[in-house]
């Protein structure tokens, strides 16, 4: 499973990239607004830090506008992944952009039929939003399971499932158990994945016992 971080905060991205565990980055207009950064400058900086796919979302709502924004964003770096919304205009743009060899992430997916359409439009990634479905009283993880089953039914559907809107460490575990190809994870949750009190307790005990030996390894 690949790990993307879901943020436009360059400092967070630098710190997490240094762990060697980061495969990509997703941003969206809300995350860009939160960062207070110039969009294209932030994307350029992120693309230098992380060599994997970096999602940058178009703001236009019609295919022609999406295409011209996408071409502009694609000039920033080779690893820019164009993010388009799950609308017919977005899917038309997706088909054309992936046909030209660009990576496309179709975002705001809330049901399995939408994911099927994104895959048929040749999307590189489709992003089902788990947390927002849970917030609405639905089952976000059920959607991941359904999309996995559908994509596994048809060998010609090669779109990666990018589990998005992740709110808890359990979302990551469950998405991995189901077989989502990628999880895009907020920085705080990504850091929390490593935590277990018995790891901390065990390490403290080992270090205390090691100190008693009076030895050094180097
Ligand atoms: C994915 O690409 C989106 O940026 C993101 O996961 C949305 O998450 P949210 O529902 O927490 O805003």
PDB file of C-alpha atoms and ligand atoms in Angstrom:
ATOM      1  CA  UNK A   1       0.000   0.000   0.000  1.00  0.00           C
ATOM      2  CA  UNK A   2       1.272   3.446  -0.881  1.00  0.00           C
ATOM      3  CA  UNK A   3       1.109   6.315   1.595  1.00  0.00           C
ATOM      4  CA  UNK A   4       0.367   9.839   0.427  1.00  0.00           C
ATOM      5  CA  UNK A   5       0.143  12.743   2.853  1.00  0.00           C
ATOM      6  CA  UNK A   6      -2.947  14.928   2.598  1.00  0.00           C
ATOM      7  CA  UNK A   7      -1.644  18.440   3.182  1.00  0.00           C
ATOM      8  CA  UNK A   8      -0.194  21.511   1.481  1.00  0.00           C
ATOM      9  CA  UNK A   9       2.004  22.321   4.488  1.00  0.00           C
ATOM     10  CA  UNK A  10       5.518  22.151   3.067  1.00  0.00           C
ATOM     11  CA  UNK A  11       7.226  21.856   6.462  1.00  0.00           C
ATOM     12  CA  UNK A  12       5.075  18.868   7.398  1.00  0.00           C
ATOM     13  CA  UNK A  13       5.801  17.297   4.004  1.00  0.00           C
ATOM     14  CA  UNK A  14       9.570  17.783   4.462  1.00  0.00           C
ATOM     15  CA  UNK A  15       9.498  16.148   7.895  1.00  0.00           C
ATOM     16  CA  UNK A  16       7.417  13.200   6.746  1.00  0.00           C
ATOM     17  CA  UNK A  17       9.386  12.733   3.527  1.00  0.00           C
ATOM     18  CA  UNK A  18      12.520  12.383   5.668  1.00  0.00           C
ATOM     19  CA  UNK A  19      11.061   9.167   7.152  1.00  0.00           C
ATOM     20  CA  UNK A  20      11.339   7.571   3.710  1.00  0.00           C
ATOM     21  CA  UNK A  21       7.744   6.359   4.021  1.00  0.00           C
ATOM     22  CA  UNK A  22       6.033   8.903   1.804  1.00  0.00           C
ATOM     23  CA  UNK A  23       5.014   7.882  -1.727  1.00  0.00           C
ATOM     24  CA  UNK A  24       3.118  11.026  -2.735  1.00  0.00           C
ATOM     25  CA  UNK A  25       1.055  14.039  -1.697  1.00  0.00           C
ATOM     26  CA  UNK A  26      -2.527  15.174  -2.200  1.00  0.00           C
ATOM     27  CA  UNK A  27      -3.673  18.769  -1.955  1.00  0.00           C
ATOM     28  CA  UNK A  28      -7.062  20.349  -2.543  1.00  0.00           C
ATOM     29  CA  UNK A  29      -8.270  23.962  -2.720  1.00  0.00           C
ATOM     30  CA  UNK A  30      -9.163  23.978   0.993  1.00  0.00           C
ATOM     31  CA  UNK A  31      -5.686  22.746   1.972  1.00  0.00           C
ATOM     32  CA  UNK A  32      -4.056  25.356  -0.289  1.00  0.00           C
ATOM     33  CA  UNK A  33      -6.219  28.086   1.285  1.00  0.00           C
ATOM     34  CA  UNK A  34      -5.238  26.829   4.765  1.00  0.00           C
ATOM     35  CA  UNK A  35      -1.539  26.950   3.851  1.00  0.00           C
ATOM     36  CA  UNK A  36      -1.796  30.606   2.782  1.00  0.00           C
ATOM     37  CA  UNK A  37       0.641  29.796  -0.053  1.00  0.00           C
ATOM     38  CA  UNK A  38       0.607  30.670  -3.733  1.00  0.00           C
ATOM     39  CA  UNK A  39      -0.826  27.514  -5.367  1.00  0.00           C
ATOM     40  CA  UNK A  40       1.689  26.975  -8.154  1.00  0.00           C
ATOM     41  CA  UNK A  41       4.683  27.863  -5.975  1.00  0.00           C
ATOM     42  CA  UNK A  42       3.564  25.449  -3.260  1.00  0.00           C
ATOM     43  CA  UNK A  43       3.025  22.629  -5.785  1.00  0.00           C
ATOM     44  CA  UNK A  44       6.464  23.250  -7.325  1.00  0.00           C
ATOM     45  CA  UNK A  45       8.110  23.091  -3.903  1.00  0.00           C
ATOM     46  CA  UNK A  46       6.216  19.921  -2.923  1.00  0.00           C
ATOM     47  CA  UNK A  47       7.127  18.238  -6.221  1.00  0.00           C
ATOM     48  CA  UNK A  48      10.803  18.790  -5.459  1.00  0.00           C
ATOM     49  CA  UNK A  49      10.508  17.294  -1.986  1.00  0.00           C
ATOM     50  CA  UNK A  50       8.490  14.214  -2.971  1.00  0.00           C
ATOM     51  CA  UNK A  51       9.271  12.470  -6.280  1.00  0.00           C
ATOM     52  CA  UNK A  52       5.960  10.547  -6.304  1.00  0.00           C
ATOM     53  CA  UNK A  53       2.570  11.803  -7.519  1.00  0.00           C
ATOM     54  CA  UNK A  54       1.542  15.234  -6.182  1.00  0.00           C
ATOM     55  CA  UNK A  55      -2.132  16.021  -6.727  1.00  0.00           C
ATOM     56  CA  UNK A  56      -3.030  19.572  -7.752  1.00  0.00           C
ATOM     57  CA  UNK A  57      -6.724  20.281  -8.267  1.00  0.00           C
ATOM     58  CA  UNK A  58      -8.249  22.297 -11.106  1.00  0.00           C
ATOM     59  CA  UNK A  59     -10.697  25.072 -10.201  1.00  0.00           C
ATOM     60  CA  UNK A  60     -12.611  25.238 -13.503  1.00  0.00           C
ATOM     61  CA  UNK A  61     -15.888  23.342 -13.740  1.00  0.00           C
ATOM     62  CA  UNK A  62     -16.101  22.928 -17.519  1.00  0.00           C
ATOM     63  CA  UNK A  63     -13.917  20.569 -19.526  1.00  0.00           C
ATOM     64  CA  UNK A  64     -12.213  23.241 -21.640  1.00  0.00           C
ATOM     65  CA  UNK A  65     -11.270  25.293 -18.580  1.00  0.00           C
ATOM     66  CA  UNK A  66     -10.107  22.181 -16.717  1.00  0.00           C
ATOM     67  CA  UNK A  67      -7.904  21.235 -19.645  1.00  0.00           C
ATOM     68  CA  UNK A  68      -6.216  24.608 -19.874  1.00  0.00           C
ATOM     69  CA  UNK A  69      -5.641  24.708 -16.086  1.00  0.00           C
ATOM     70  CA  UNK A  70      -4.358  21.140 -16.188  1.00  0.00           C
ATOM     71  CA  UNK A  71      -1.849  21.938 -18.956  1.00  0.00           C
ATOM     72  CA  UNK A  72      -0.611  24.888 -16.894  1.00  0.00           C
ATOM     73  CA  UNK A  73      -0.253  22.774 -13.735  1.00  0.00           C
ATOM     74  CA  UNK A  74       1.447  19.965 -15.663  1.00  0.00           C
ATOM     75  CA  UNK A  75       4.223  22.384 -16.657  1.00  0.00           C
ATOM     76  CA  UNK A  76       5.271  22.683 -13.003  1.00  0.00           C
ATOM     77  CA  UNK A  77       6.835  19.225 -12.722  1.00  0.00           C
ATOM     78  CA  UNK A  78       6.663  15.705 -14.149  1.00  0.00           C
ATOM     79  CA  UNK A  79       5.101  14.311 -10.953  1.00  0.00           C
ATOM     80  CA  UNK A  80       2.126  16.692 -10.914  1.00  0.00           C
ATOM     81  CA  UNK A  81      -1.099  14.668 -10.875  1.00  0.00           C
ATOM     82  CA  UNK A  82      -4.104  16.590 -12.116  1.00  0.00           C
ATOM     83  CA  UNK A  83      -7.061  16.367  -9.767  1.00  0.00           C
ATOM     84  CA  UNK A  84     -10.495  16.736 -11.334  1.00  0.00           C
ATOM     85  CA  UNK A  85     -13.939  16.467  -9.726  1.00  0.00           C
ATOM     86  CA  UNK A  86     -16.216  13.514 -10.360  1.00  0.00           C
ATOM     87  CA  UNK A  87     -18.487  15.248 -12.884  1.00  0.00           C
ATOM     88  CA  UNK A  88     -19.038  14.475 -16.576  1.00  0.00           C
ATOM     89  CA  UNK A  89     -16.860  17.489 -17.410  1.00  0.00           C
ATOM     90  CA  UNK A  90     -14.195  16.159 -15.053  1.00  0.00           C
ATOM     91  CA  UNK A  91     -14.359  12.704 -16.618  1.00  0.00           C
ATOM     92  CA  UNK A  92     -14.057  14.135 -20.138  1.00  0.00           C
ATOM     93  CA  UNK A  93     -10.988  16.084 -19.021  1.00  0.00           C
ATOM     94  CA  UNK A  94      -9.645  12.936 -17.336  1.00  0.00           C
ATOM     95  CA  UNK A  95      -9.928  10.880 -20.512  1.00  0.00           C
ATOM     96  CA  UNK A  96      -8.120  13.483 -22.572  1.00  0.00           C
ATOM     97  CA  UNK A  97      -5.370  14.137 -20.017  1.00  0.00           C
ATOM     98  CA  UNK A  98      -4.590  10.485 -19.340  1.00  0.00           C
ATOM     99  CA  UNK A  99      -4.656   9.934 -23.112  1.00  0.00           C
ATOM    100  CA  UNK A 100      -1.852  12.489 -23.267  1.00  0.00           C
ATOM    101  CA  UNK A 101       0.101  10.538 -20.667  1.00  0.00           C
ATOM    102  CA  UNK A 102      -0.654  12.707 -17.613  1.00  0.00           C
ATOM    103  CA  UNK A 103      -1.614  11.257 -14.235  1.00  0.00           C
ATOM    104  CA  UNK A 104      -5.173  12.127 -13.141  1.00  0.00           C
ATOM    105  CA  UNK A 105      -6.798  11.779  -9.731  1.00  0.00           C
ATOM    106  CA  UNK A 106     -10.610  11.850  -9.908  1.00  0.00           C
ATOM    107  CA  UNK A 107     -11.753  13.244  -6.592  1.00  0.00           C
ATOM    108  CA  UNK A 108     -14.966  13.553  -4.559  1.00  0.00           C
ATOM    109  CA  UNK A 109     -16.078   9.957  -5.127  1.00  0.00           C
ATOM    110  CA  UNK A 110     -18.996   8.948  -2.916  1.00  0.00           C
ATOM    111  CA  UNK A 111     -20.400   5.825  -4.550  1.00  0.00           C
ATOM    112  CA  UNK A 112     -19.238   2.756  -6.451  1.00  0.00           C
ATOM    113  CA  UNK A 113     -20.849   3.755  -9.759  1.00  0.00           C
ATOM    114  CA  UNK A 114     -18.912   7.023  -9.703  1.00  0.00           C
ATOM    115  CA  UNK A 115     -15.700   5.034  -9.181  1.00  0.00           C
ATOM    116  CA  UNK A 116     -16.597   2.765 -12.093  1.00  0.00           C
ATOM    117  CA  UNK A 117     -17.088   5.813 -14.329  1.00  0.00           C
ATOM    118  CA  UNK A 118     -13.753   7.278 -13.224  1.00  0.00           C
ATOM    119  CA  UNK A 119     -12.024   3.996 -14.062  1.00  0.00           C
ATOM    120  CA  UNK A 120     -13.718   3.865 -17.462  1.00  0.00           C
ATOM    121  CA  UNK A 121     -12.480   7.421 -18.075  1.00  0.00           C
ATOM    122  CA  UNK A 122      -8.949   6.091 -17.553  1.00  0.00           C
ATOM    123  CA  UNK A 123      -8.262   7.742 -14.184  1.00  0.00           C
ATOM    124  CA  UNK A 124      -4.882   6.972 -12.641  1.00  0.00           C
ATOM    125  CA  UNK A 125      -6.463   7.295  -9.182  1.00  0.00           C
ATOM    126  CA  UNK A 126     -10.014   7.547  -7.897  1.00  0.00           C
ATOM    127  CA  UNK A 127     -10.491   9.096  -4.453  1.00  0.00           C
ATOM    128  CA  UNK A 128     -13.402   7.740  -2.370  1.00  0.00           C
ATOM    129  CA  UNK A 129     -13.924  10.020   0.680  1.00  0.00           C
ATOM    130  CA  UNK A 130     -14.303   7.731   3.694  1.00  0.00           C
ATOM    131  CA  UNK A 131     -14.594  10.289   6.497  1.00  0.00           C
ATOM    132  CA  UNK A 132     -17.158  12.483   4.785  1.00  0.00           C
ATOM    133  CA  UNK A 133     -19.386   9.432   4.184  1.00  0.00           C
ATOM    134  CA  UNK A 134     -19.036   8.405   7.838  1.00  0.00           C
ATOM    135  CA  UNK A 135     -19.898  11.993   8.847  1.00  0.00           C
ATOM    136  CA  UNK A 136     -23.081  11.724   6.765  1.00  0.00           C
ATOM    137  CA  UNK A 137     -24.101   8.549   8.616  1.00  0.00           C
ATOM    138  CA  UNK A 138     -23.009   6.206   5.813  1.00  0.00           C
ATOM    139  CA  UNK A 139     -20.238   3.587   5.766  1.00  0.00           C
ATOM    140  CA  UNK A 140     -17.125   4.935   4.059  1.00  0.00           C
ATOM    141  CA  UNK A 141     -15.271   1.646   4.353  1.00  0.00           C
ATOM    142  CA  UNK A 142     -18.089  -0.238   2.637  1.00  0.00           C
ATOM    143  CA  UNK A 143     -17.480   1.979  -0.386  1.00  0.00           C
ATOM    144  CA  UNK A 144     -13.786   1.019  -0.461  1.00  0.00           C
ATOM    145  CA  UNK A 145     -14.808  -2.652  -0.279  1.00  0.00           C
ATOM    146  CA  UNK A 146     -17.317  -2.291  -3.135  1.00  0.00           C
ATOM    147  CA  UNK A 147     -14.874  -0.473  -5.397  1.00  0.00           C
ATOM    148  CA  UNK A 148     -12.158  -3.085  -4.694  1.00  0.00           C
ATOM    149  CA  UNK A 149     -14.575  -5.858  -5.658  1.00  0.00           C
ATOM    150  CA  UNK A 150     -15.692  -4.111  -8.844  1.00  0.00           C
ATOM    151  CA  UNK A 151     -12.150  -3.300  -9.992  1.00  0.00           C
ATOM    152  CA  UNK A 152     -11.054  -6.870  -9.237  1.00  0.00           C
ATOM    153  CA  UNK A 153     -13.924  -8.158 -11.410  1.00  0.00           C
ATOM    154  CA  UNK A 154     -12.519  -6.481 -14.530  1.00  0.00           C
ATOM    155  CA  UNK A 155      -8.876  -6.715 -15.524  1.00  0.00           C
ATOM    156  CA  UNK A 156      -9.203  -3.728 -17.864  1.00  0.00           C
ATOM    157  CA  UNK A 157      -9.976  -1.422 -14.912  1.00  0.00           C
ATOM    158  CA  UNK A 158      -6.494  -0.431 -13.781  1.00  0.00           C
ATOM    159  CA  UNK A 159      -7.346   2.676 -11.748  1.00  0.00           C
ATOM    160  CA  UNK A 160      -5.793   2.771  -8.281  1.00  0.00           C
ATOM    161  CA  UNK A 161      -8.125   3.174  -5.302  1.00  0.00           C
ATOM    162  CA  UNK A 162      -6.876   6.144  -3.302  1.00  0.00           C
ATOM    163  CA  UNK A 163      -8.619   6.042   0.081  1.00  0.00           C
ATOM    164  CA  UNK A 164      -9.184   9.683   1.048  1.00  0.00           C
ATOM    165  CA  UNK A 165     -10.816  11.746   3.790  1.00  0.00           C
ATOM    166  CA  UNK A 166      -9.110   9.550   6.352  1.00  0.00           C
ATOM    167  CA  UNK A 167      -9.826  10.544   9.941  1.00  0.00           C
ATOM    168  CA  UNK A 168      -8.498   7.733  12.127  1.00  0.00           C
ATOM    169  CA  UNK A 169      -5.709   5.169  12.295  1.00  0.00           C
ATOM    170  CA  UNK A 170      -8.390   2.497  11.974  1.00  0.00           C
ATOM    171  CA  UNK A 171      -9.399   3.931   8.602  1.00  0.00           C
ATOM    172  CA  UNK A 172      -5.843   3.209   7.412  1.00  0.00           C
ATOM    173  CA  UNK A 173      -5.822  -0.339   8.821  1.00  0.00           C
ATOM    174  CA  UNK A 174      -9.227  -1.196   7.389  1.00  0.00           C
ATOM    175  CA  UNK A 175      -8.454   0.306   3.970  1.00  0.00           C
ATOM    176  CA  UNK A 176      -5.232  -1.750   3.900  1.00  0.00           C
ATOM    177  CA  UNK A 177      -7.109  -4.930   4.872  1.00  0.00           C
ATOM    178  CA  UNK A 178      -9.558  -4.373   2.030  1.00  0.00           C
ATOM    179  CA  UNK A 179      -6.752  -3.698  -0.443  1.00  0.00           C
ATOM    180  CA  UNK A 180      -6.958   0.007  -1.239  1.00  0.00           C
ATOM    181  CA  UNK A 181      -3.908   0.784  -3.369  1.00  0.00           C
ATOM    182  CA  UNK A 182      -3.141   4.097  -1.691  1.00  0.00           C
ATOM    183  CA  UNK A 183      -4.198   5.948   1.445  1.00  0.00           C
ATOM    184  CA  UNK A 184      -3.856   9.702   1.612  1.00  0.00           C
ATOM    185  CA  UNK A 185      -3.430  10.487   5.256  1.00  0.00           C
ATOM    186  CA  UNK A 186      -3.410  13.754   7.255  1.00  0.00           C
ATOM    187  CA  UNK A 187       0.020  14.343   8.896  1.00  0.00           C
ATOM    188  CA  UNK A 188      -1.262  13.811  12.464  1.00  0.00           C
ATOM    189  CA  UNK A 189      -2.782  10.432  11.612  1.00  0.00           C
ATOM    190  CA  UNK A 190       0.339   9.393   9.681  1.00  0.00           C
ATOM    191  CA  UNK A 191       2.443  10.086  12.777  1.00  0.00           C
ATOM    192  CA  UNK A 192      -0.057   8.283  15.017  1.00  0.00           C
ATOM    193  CA  UNK A 193       0.257   5.053  12.984  1.00  0.00           C
ATOM    194  CA  UNK A 194       3.505   4.192  14.738  1.00  0.00           C
ATOM    195  CA  UNK A 195       2.237   4.663  18.276  1.00  0.00           C
ATOM    196  CA  UNK A 196       1.755   1.857  20.767  1.00  0.00           C
ATOM    197  CA  UNK A 197       2.266   2.254  24.532  1.00  0.00           C
ATOM    198  CA  UNK A 198       3.880  -1.203  24.780  1.00  0.00           C
ATOM    199  CA  UNK A 199       6.500  -0.159  22.208  1.00  0.00           C
ATOM    200  CA  UNK A 200       7.432   2.855  24.367  1.00  0.00           C
ATOM    201  CA  UNK A 201       7.339   0.823  27.586  1.00  0.00           C
ATOM    202  CA  UNK A 202       9.367  -2.016  26.075  1.00  0.00           C
ATOM    203  CA  UNK A 203      12.008   0.342  24.709  1.00  0.00           C
ATOM    204  CA  UNK A 204      12.353   2.115  28.068  1.00  0.00           C
ATOM    205  CA  UNK A 205      12.901  -1.243  29.784  1.00  0.00           C
ATOM    206  CA  UNK A 206      15.467  -2.403  27.206  1.00  0.00           C
ATOM    207  CA  UNK A 207      17.393   0.864  27.478  1.00  0.00           C
ATOM    208  CA  UNK A 208      17.403   0.706  31.289  1.00  0.00           C
ATOM    209  CA  UNK A 209      18.712  -2.888  31.248  1.00  0.00           C
ATOM    210  CA  UNK A 210      21.295  -2.054  28.596  1.00  0.00           C
ATOM    211  CA  UNK A 211      22.601   0.830  30.726  1.00  0.00           C
ATOM    212  CA  UNK A 212      23.107  -1.664  33.587  1.00  0.00           C
ATOM    213  CA  UNK A 213      25.498  -3.711  31.424  1.00  0.00           C
ATOM    214  CA  UNK A 214      27.853  -0.710  31.106  1.00  0.00           C
ATOM    215  CA  UNK A 215      28.594  -1.762  27.508  1.00  0.00           C
ATOM    216  CA  UNK A 216      28.789   0.225  24.267  1.00  0.00           C
ATOM    217  CA  UNK A 217      28.253  -1.124  20.760  1.00  0.00           C
ATOM    218  CA  UNK A 218      30.537   1.433  19.056  1.00  0.00           C
TER     219      UNK A 218
HETATM  220  C1  LIG B   1      -8.192  13.944  -0.842  1.00  0.00           C
HETATM  221  O1  LIG B   1      -7.471  14.073  -1.802  1.00  0.00           O
HETATM  222  C2  LIG B   1      -8.763  15.069  -0.081  1.00  0.00           C
HETATM  223  O2  LIG B   1      -7.831  16.119  -0.108  1.00  0.00           O
HETATM  224  C3  LIG B   1      -8.998  14.775   1.370  1.00  0.00           C
HETATM  225  O3  LIG B   1      -8.695  13.468   1.728  1.00  0.00           O
HETATM  226  C4  LIG B   1     -10.266  15.342   1.902  1.00  0.00           C
HETATM  227  O4  LIG B   1     -10.371  15.028   3.263  1.00  0.00           O
HETATM  228  P1  LIG B   1     -11.379  15.757   4.245  1.00  0.00           P
HETATM  229  O5  LIG B   1     -12.726  15.130   4.090  1.00  0.00           O
HETATM  230  O6  LIG B   1     -10.809  15.509   5.614  1.00  0.00           O
HETATM  231  O7  LIG B   1     -11.388  17.223   3.873  1.00  0.00           O
END
